XYZ file of C-alpha atoms in Angstrom:
415
model
C -13.539 -32.059 -32.898
C -10.188 -30.810 -34.145
C -7.744 -28.395 -32.611
C -9.233 -24.930 -32.199
C -8.034 -22.370 -34.703
C -8.654 -18.672 -35.120
C -12.254 -18.104 -36.150
C -12.550 -16.887 -39.708
C -13.989 -13.413 -40.052
C -16.915 -14.187 -42.290
C -17.132 -11.556 -44.999
C -18.595 -13.318 -48.028
C -22.051 -12.917 -49.571
C -24.854 -14.096 -47.334
C -22.750 -13.727 -44.203
C -25.009 -13.669 -41.151
C -22.042 -12.923 -38.896
C -21.047 -9.880 -40.925
C -24.549 -8.391 -40.871
C -25.060 -9.068 -37.161
C -21.713 -7.450 -36.419
C -22.554 -4.342 -38.422
C -25.984 -3.947 -36.799
C -24.423 -4.545 -33.358
C -21.731 -1.905 -33.785
C -23.560 0.621 -35.973
C -27.253 0.262 -35.120
C -29.747 1.713 -35.597
C -28.906 1.131 -39.247
C -31.014 0.767 -42.374
C -30.932 -1.964 -45.004
C -29.647 0.542 -47.554
C -26.763 1.446 -45.236
C -25.968 -2.262 -44.872
C -25.829 -2.564 -48.664
C -23.434 0.386 -48.845
C -21.283 -0.934 -45.985
C -20.956 -4.488 -47.279
C -21.178 -4.273 -51.047
C -23.800 -7.033 -50.994
C -26.905 -6.712 -53.124
C -30.204 -5.394 -51.812
C -31.937 -8.821 -52.207
C -29.119 -10.559 -50.314
C -29.308 -8.063 -47.457
C -33.098 -8.317 -47.367
C -32.974 -12.120 -47.156
C -30.423 -12.129 -44.332
C -32.257 -9.430 -42.384
C -35.572 -11.253 -42.798
C -34.078 -14.432 -41.331
C -32.527 -12.483 -38.460
C -35.877 -10.865 -37.675
C -37.644 -14.243 -37.874
C -35.047 -15.683 -35.463
C -35.588 -12.769 -33.075
C -31.954 -11.640 -33.254
C -32.719 -8.321 -34.946
C -35.754 -6.072 -34.666
C -37.023 -2.961 -36.396
C -37.125 0.028 -34.069
C -40.313 1.536 -35.464
C -38.305 4.617 -36.400
C -37.820 5.583 -40.014
C -35.472 7.890 -41.862
C -37.083 10.164 -44.407
C -35.614 9.942 -47.905
C -36.723 11.039 -51.365
C -38.056 7.539 -51.880
C -39.587 5.016 -49.476
C -38.884 5.713 -45.748
C -36.129 3.484 -44.405
C -36.813 1.297 -41.366
C -33.993 1.132 -38.821
C -32.564 -2.117 -37.463
C -31.050 -2.900 -34.045
C -29.997 -6.018 -32.172
C -32.840 -7.405 -30.059
C -31.369 -7.308 -26.561
C -33.771 -10.048 -25.415
C -33.013 -12.454 -28.257
C -30.814 -14.603 -26.019
C -28.904 -14.514 -22.742
C -25.374 -15.666 -22.032
C -23.962 -16.938 -18.733
C -20.299 -16.425 -17.867
C -18.523 -17.773 -14.784
C -15.045 -16.606 -13.860
C -13.091 -19.044 -11.717
C -10.955 -17.024 -9.326
C -8.474 -18.040 -6.652
C -11.187 -18.675 -4.071
C -14.410 -17.322 -5.595
C -16.708 -17.877 -8.557
C -18.182 -14.802 -10.257
C -21.260 -15.480 -12.359
C -22.725 -12.884 -14.724
C -25.709 -13.044 -17.076
C -25.865 -10.629 -20.007
C -28.416 -9.890 -22.688
C -27.661 -10.058 -26.408
C -26.201 -6.547 -26.516
C -23.864 -7.227 -23.581
C -25.858 -5.521 -20.835
C -25.585 -7.174 -17.411
C -28.921 -8.484 -16.136
C -27.679 -10.533 -13.170
C -24.567 -11.157 -11.046
C -23.694 -13.562 -8.263
C -20.460 -14.026 -6.316
C -19.935 -17.240 -4.330
C -17.072 -19.083 -2.675
C -15.359 -21.818 -4.664
C -15.781 -25.482 -3.703
C -14.128 -26.377 -0.420
C -12.826 -29.833 -1.343
C -10.302 -30.733 -3.998
C -12.330 -33.149 -6.136
C -12.823 -32.100 -9.788
C -16.393 -33.423 -9.655
C -17.145 -30.893 -6.925
C -16.224 -28.072 -9.280
C -18.670 -29.314 -11.921
C -21.446 -29.676 -9.332
C -20.690 -26.218 -7.905
C -20.776 -24.579 -11.342
C -24.010 -26.347 -12.283
C -25.676 -25.245 -9.049
C -24.558 -21.655 -9.615
C -25.974 -21.708 -13.161
C -29.343 -22.981 -11.935
C -29.457 -20.499 -9.043
C -28.888 -17.426 -11.185
C -31.023 -18.377 -14.209
C -33.942 -19.469 -12.042
C -33.577 -16.413 -9.847
C -33.824 -14.197 -12.929
C -36.763 -16.203 -14.253
C -35.061 -16.989 -17.572
C -36.775 -19.669 -19.670
C -34.260 -22.448 -20.458
C -34.669 -21.926 -24.206
C -33.636 -18.272 -23.869
C -30.120 -19.134 -22.618
C -27.596 -19.421 -25.454
C -25.085 -21.219 -23.250
C -22.480 -20.837 -20.541
C -18.745 -20.193 -20.573
C -16.371 -21.003 -17.725
C -13.209 -18.898 -17.870
C -9.973 -18.787 -15.897
C -6.251 -18.050 -16.222
C -5.429 -21.089 -18.342
C -3.793 -22.663 -20.126
C -6.934 -24.156 -21.620
C -7.823 -26.954 -23.994
C -10.777 -25.291 -25.730
C -11.415 -28.251 -28.027
C -11.788 -30.637 -25.068
C -13.380 -28.013 -22.848
C -10.992 -28.214 -19.906
C -8.336 -26.342 -17.979
C -4.750 -27.597 -18.026
C -2.457 -27.625 -15.011
C 0.913 -25.904 -14.923
C 3.690 -27.214 -12.670
C 4.156 -25.406 -9.372
C 0.707 -23.852 -9.707
C -1.165 -22.833 -6.547
C -3.976 -25.239 -5.528
C -6.871 -22.930 -6.419
C -10.263 -24.269 -7.547
C -9.414 -24.037 -11.227
C -6.273 -26.162 -10.790
C -8.286 -28.779 -8.944
C -10.527 -29.027 -12.003
C -7.581 -29.424 -14.382
C -7.871 -32.515 -16.531
C -11.642 -32.801 -16.121
C -13.586 -32.432 -19.392
C -15.563 -29.670 -17.757
C -17.553 -28.619 -20.824
C -18.755 -32.178 -21.424
C -19.629 -32.725 -17.770
C -21.587 -29.481 -17.524
C -23.367 -29.810 -20.872
C -24.736 -33.157 -19.700
C -25.968 -31.607 -16.455
C -27.395 -28.376 -17.870
C -28.570 -29.196 -21.366
C -27.031 -26.010 -22.812
C -23.750 -25.485 -24.699
C -20.775 -24.972 -22.367
C -17.419 -23.476 -23.348
C -14.163 -23.339 -21.386
C -11.786 -20.520 -22.257
C -9.139 -18.195 -20.850
C -10.131 -15.107 -18.868
C -8.059 -12.757 -21.037
C -9.626 -14.039 -24.264
C -13.098 -13.754 -22.752
C -12.460 -10.208 -21.522
C -11.309 -9.157 -24.996
C -14.487 -10.468 -26.630
C -16.662 -9.012 -23.863
C -15.178 -5.542 -24.163
C -15.395 -5.658 -27.954
C -19.001 -6.860 -27.898
C -20.330 -4.677 -25.081
C -18.654 -1.481 -26.261
C -20.163 -1.882 -29.734
C -16.686 -1.618 -31.249
C -16.649 -1.637 -35.043
C -15.174 -4.682 -36.771
C -13.000 -2.167 -38.676
C -11.008 -1.519 -35.494
C -7.949 -3.544 -34.547
C -8.945 -4.082 -30.948
C -6.737 -5.191 -28.070
C -7.403 -5.971 -24.430
C -4.780 -6.113 -21.697
C -6.024 -8.255 -18.808
C -4.554 -8.385 -15.288
C -5.710 -10.501 -12.362
C -3.415 -12.978 -10.639
C -1.556 -13.101 -13.963
C -1.294 -10.967 -17.088
C -2.766 -11.790 -20.469
C -4.128 -10.182 -23.594
C -6.537 -10.690 -26.447
C -6.759 -9.237 -29.936
C -9.920 -9.002 -32.072
C -9.376 -8.757 -35.833
C -12.268 -8.227 -38.291
C -14.709 -8.991 -35.485
C -13.085 -12.318 -34.556
C -10.803 -13.171 -31.647
C -7.331 -14.264 -32.727
C -6.866 -17.590 -30.988
C -3.643 -19.130 -32.292
C -3.047 -22.846 -32.870
C -4.569 -24.044 -29.594
C -6.623 -21.060 -28.398
C -3.834 -20.008 -26.044
C -2.693 -16.860 -27.842
C -1.968 -13.636 -25.989
C -0.037 -14.885 -22.954
C 1.685 -11.552 -22.565
C 2.596 -12.299 -18.968
C 4.983 -15.015 -20.125
C 7.144 -12.812 -22.305
C 10.599 -12.486 -20.768
C 11.387 -8.950 -19.610
C 14.493 -9.776 -17.542
C 17.293 -11.809 -19.111
C 18.033 -14.900 -16.982
C 15.559 -13.610 -14.412
C 13.485 -15.513 -11.887
C 12.153 -18.884 -12.958
C 8.459 -18.841 -13.802
C 6.053 -21.736 -13.319
C 5.624 -21.827 -17.130
C 9.266 -22.931 -17.456
C 10.595 -19.630 -18.767
C 12.779 -17.157 -16.879
C 12.212 -13.459 -16.273
C 8.532 -13.444 -17.279
C 6.553 -10.212 -17.036
C 4.214 -11.797 -14.459
C 7.176 -12.420 -12.156
C 7.802 -8.681 -11.879
C 4.541 -6.826 -12.547
C 1.605 -8.998 -11.426
C -0.410 -7.997 -8.327
C 0.677 -11.037 -6.282
C 4.334 -10.084 -6.852
C 3.776 -6.505 -5.730
C 1.973 -7.773 -2.633
C 4.886 -10.082 -1.830
C 7.307 -7.167 -2.164
C 5.133 -5.016 0.094
C 5.089 -7.758 2.724
C 8.869 -8.072 2.479
C 9.422 -4.316 2.912
C 9.896 -3.643 6.599
C 6.746 -2.269 8.171
C 5.017 -1.382 4.894
C 2.303 -4.050 5.007
C 1.443 -3.193 8.616
C 1.359 0.519 7.890
C -0.985 0.018 4.922
C -3.242 -2.373 6.810
C -2.387 -5.510 4.844
C -2.990 -8.446 7.183
C -0.917 -11.658 7.065
C -3.979 -13.747 6.151
C -5.302 -11.381 3.464
C -5.703 -12.964 0.027
C -3.449 -11.406 -2.593
C -6.422 -9.822 -4.386
C -7.560 -7.895 -1.309
C -4.010 -7.001 -0.337
C -3.351 -5.568 -3.800
C -6.498 -3.449 -3.598
C -5.175 -1.987 -0.330
C -1.750 -1.373 -1.881
C -3.257 0.216 -5.011
C -5.529 2.477 -2.956
C -2.567 3.661 -0.897
C -0.692 4.408 -4.112
C -3.589 6.545 -5.337
C -3.764 8.408 -2.029
C -0.109 9.380 -2.153
C 1.807 6.767 -0.144
C 5.273 7.005 -1.697
C 6.360 3.417 -1.091
C 3.102 1.990 -2.416
C 3.170 4.333 -5.403
C 6.723 3.295 -6.244
C 5.682 -0.364 -6.429
C 2.643 0.353 -8.597
C 4.642 2.703 -10.845
C 7.204 -0.067 -11.491
C 4.405 -2.405 -12.469
C 2.802 0.247 -14.697
C 6.099 0.888 -16.477
C 6.493 -2.817 -17.271
C 2.858 -3.093 -18.390
C 3.396 -0.078 -20.644
C 6.314 -1.849 -22.317
C 4.101 -4.903 -22.833
C 1.317 -2.714 -24.241
C 3.807 -1.109 -26.614
C 4.902 -4.531 -27.862
C 1.260 -5.570 -28.318
C 0.419 -2.367 -30.204
C 3.458 -2.631 -32.469
C 2.898 -6.314 -33.191
C -0.758 -5.966 -34.221
C -0.892 -2.258 -35.182
C -3.652 -1.827 -32.608
C -5.777 1.324 -32.660
C -7.912 0.581 -29.580
C -6.712 -0.896 -26.281
C -8.797 -1.556 -23.164
C -7.422 -2.473 -19.718
C -9.587 -5.062 -17.952
C -9.422 -7.367 -14.950
C -9.435 -6.976 -11.150
C -5.798 -5.844 -11.198
C -6.925 -2.549 -12.732
C -10.005 -2.068 -10.528
C -8.458 0.394 -8.065
C -5.333 1.898 -9.616
C -6.374 1.557 -13.251
C -5.899 5.283 -13.803
C -2.179 4.967 -13.013
C -1.770 2.214 -15.599
C -3.881 3.975 -18.231
C -1.898 7.203 -17.874
C 1.477 5.471 -18.205
C 0.392 3.308 -21.152
C -1.092 6.298 -22.989
C 2.131 8.235 -22.490
C 4.340 5.365 -23.666
C 2.275 4.679 -26.780
C 2.052 8.370 -27.706
C 5.837 8.660 -27.493
C 7.010 5.336 -28.907
C 4.330 3.416 -30.832
C 5.757 2.590 -34.261
C 2.725 3.891 -36.184
C 2.138 6.969 -33.992
C 2.561 9.339 -36.950
C -0.204 7.500 -38.804
C -2.786 6.976 -36.054
C -3.295 7.318 -32.327
C -3.933 4.345 -30.053
C -7.008 4.886 -27.912
C -6.445 3.509 -24.397
C -9.381 3.122 -22.016
C -10.169 1.413 -18.727
C -12.942 -1.173 -18.641
C -16.159 0.168 -17.141
C -16.334 -2.982 -14.978
C -12.793 -4.360 -14.638
C -13.580 -6.831 -11.832
C -16.304 -8.633 -13.784
C -14.836 -8.250 -17.270
C -13.857 -11.922 -17.641
C -17.260 -13.222 -16.515
C -19.046 -10.705 -18.774
C -16.735 -11.791 -21.567
C -17.612 -15.434 -20.971
C -21.256 -14.579 -21.561
C -20.266 -12.635 -24.691
C -18.367 -15.661 -26.039
C -21.470 -17.834 -26.133
C -23.682 -15.012 -27.406
C -21.318 -14.151 -30.245
C -21.028 -17.809 -31.241
C -24.806 -18.206 -31.064
C -26.138 -15.106 -32.850
C -23.133 -14.451 -35.114
C -21.895 -17.973 -36.000
C -18.517 -17.987 -37.670
C -16.892 -15.780 -35.026
C -16.599 -18.382 -32.281
C -16.811 -22.094 -31.475
C -19.867 -23.872 -32.846
C -22.036 -23.864 -29.750
C -24.796 -25.829 -31.464
C -22.446 -28.813 -31.662
C -21.857 -28.738 -27.908
C -25.281 -29.917 -26.784
């Protein structure tokens, strides 16, 4: 398997991916409307739709639209055609989500990460979690399209493994670095397994679950322990040369600033990420105690407390969050100008509590300073489920690759 590249947005005659994407984002839709939308011939559309119905990916709703000629049957994605499993590897927890073909969540489980530091323990833990949730939901093995394991990265998508960065904290994902996780899990589970970054997964998940049109230039800004982004063009995630595109958190925002573990100086993550704001709160005399942030609180919980205080009017907490929001708005502006984005979603646990503060500041900044603001607005929304967005996106990755091949890694080759 070669180095992962950006998936081509299939748009030629006979494109299954194109038709699936149009039905997903526009359904219910008729065959005639598909002909008009694609420019393909009626026989070509009929052949593709017939195969999709035979495969169970698409179904006719039973509804018809009256016309002067023959009534038109309407087509939608069959939500039960396949299920995807996504597991997000956090600092000390594993979040597992199962979604149906249309991106609806049908199951969720949150467990602690493995206690020991052996990479093999991570594989065993992930396999056990997969079996627990699929069996608990009563899903037949053949109905599961695959599983994706996602985390902060960097990732080697081609090899199916996480890579370690120097000076990285010893969280479960880092302990699994270097292990060909996809290969190890595929052998245990008998289903395709992908390994990808949380930001990339969240971008695909939001695009898929929101039924966003492939005509949109769609961006996702993701914040958890770090900051990342993903961009979907013509229905396909832009991956870059090694599937590590979108590392927005490692763009320098302070000249000769603090050294980052990536090797750069002054990175956005060093000034705007939740863990940094928590560290500043702890270092501000009496603030952590006043807010109820305990010394042994994980950064994720401590940031939730800080963000809630900011929402409820604590001036010191609000000042910290406002500084972060201002920096994130600058990053969002750069992302919008670079890709000419028209839709941006904020996802990830970092936006779960104070997402409204970030959304408001980013909307304001883009309305005032986006390069193409006189041509089009940039729609900015908060994810409907920011905490689980990466896990949901992991499930979407395998579903998109399975039912709309050409948009993602070839999952059939992974088994």
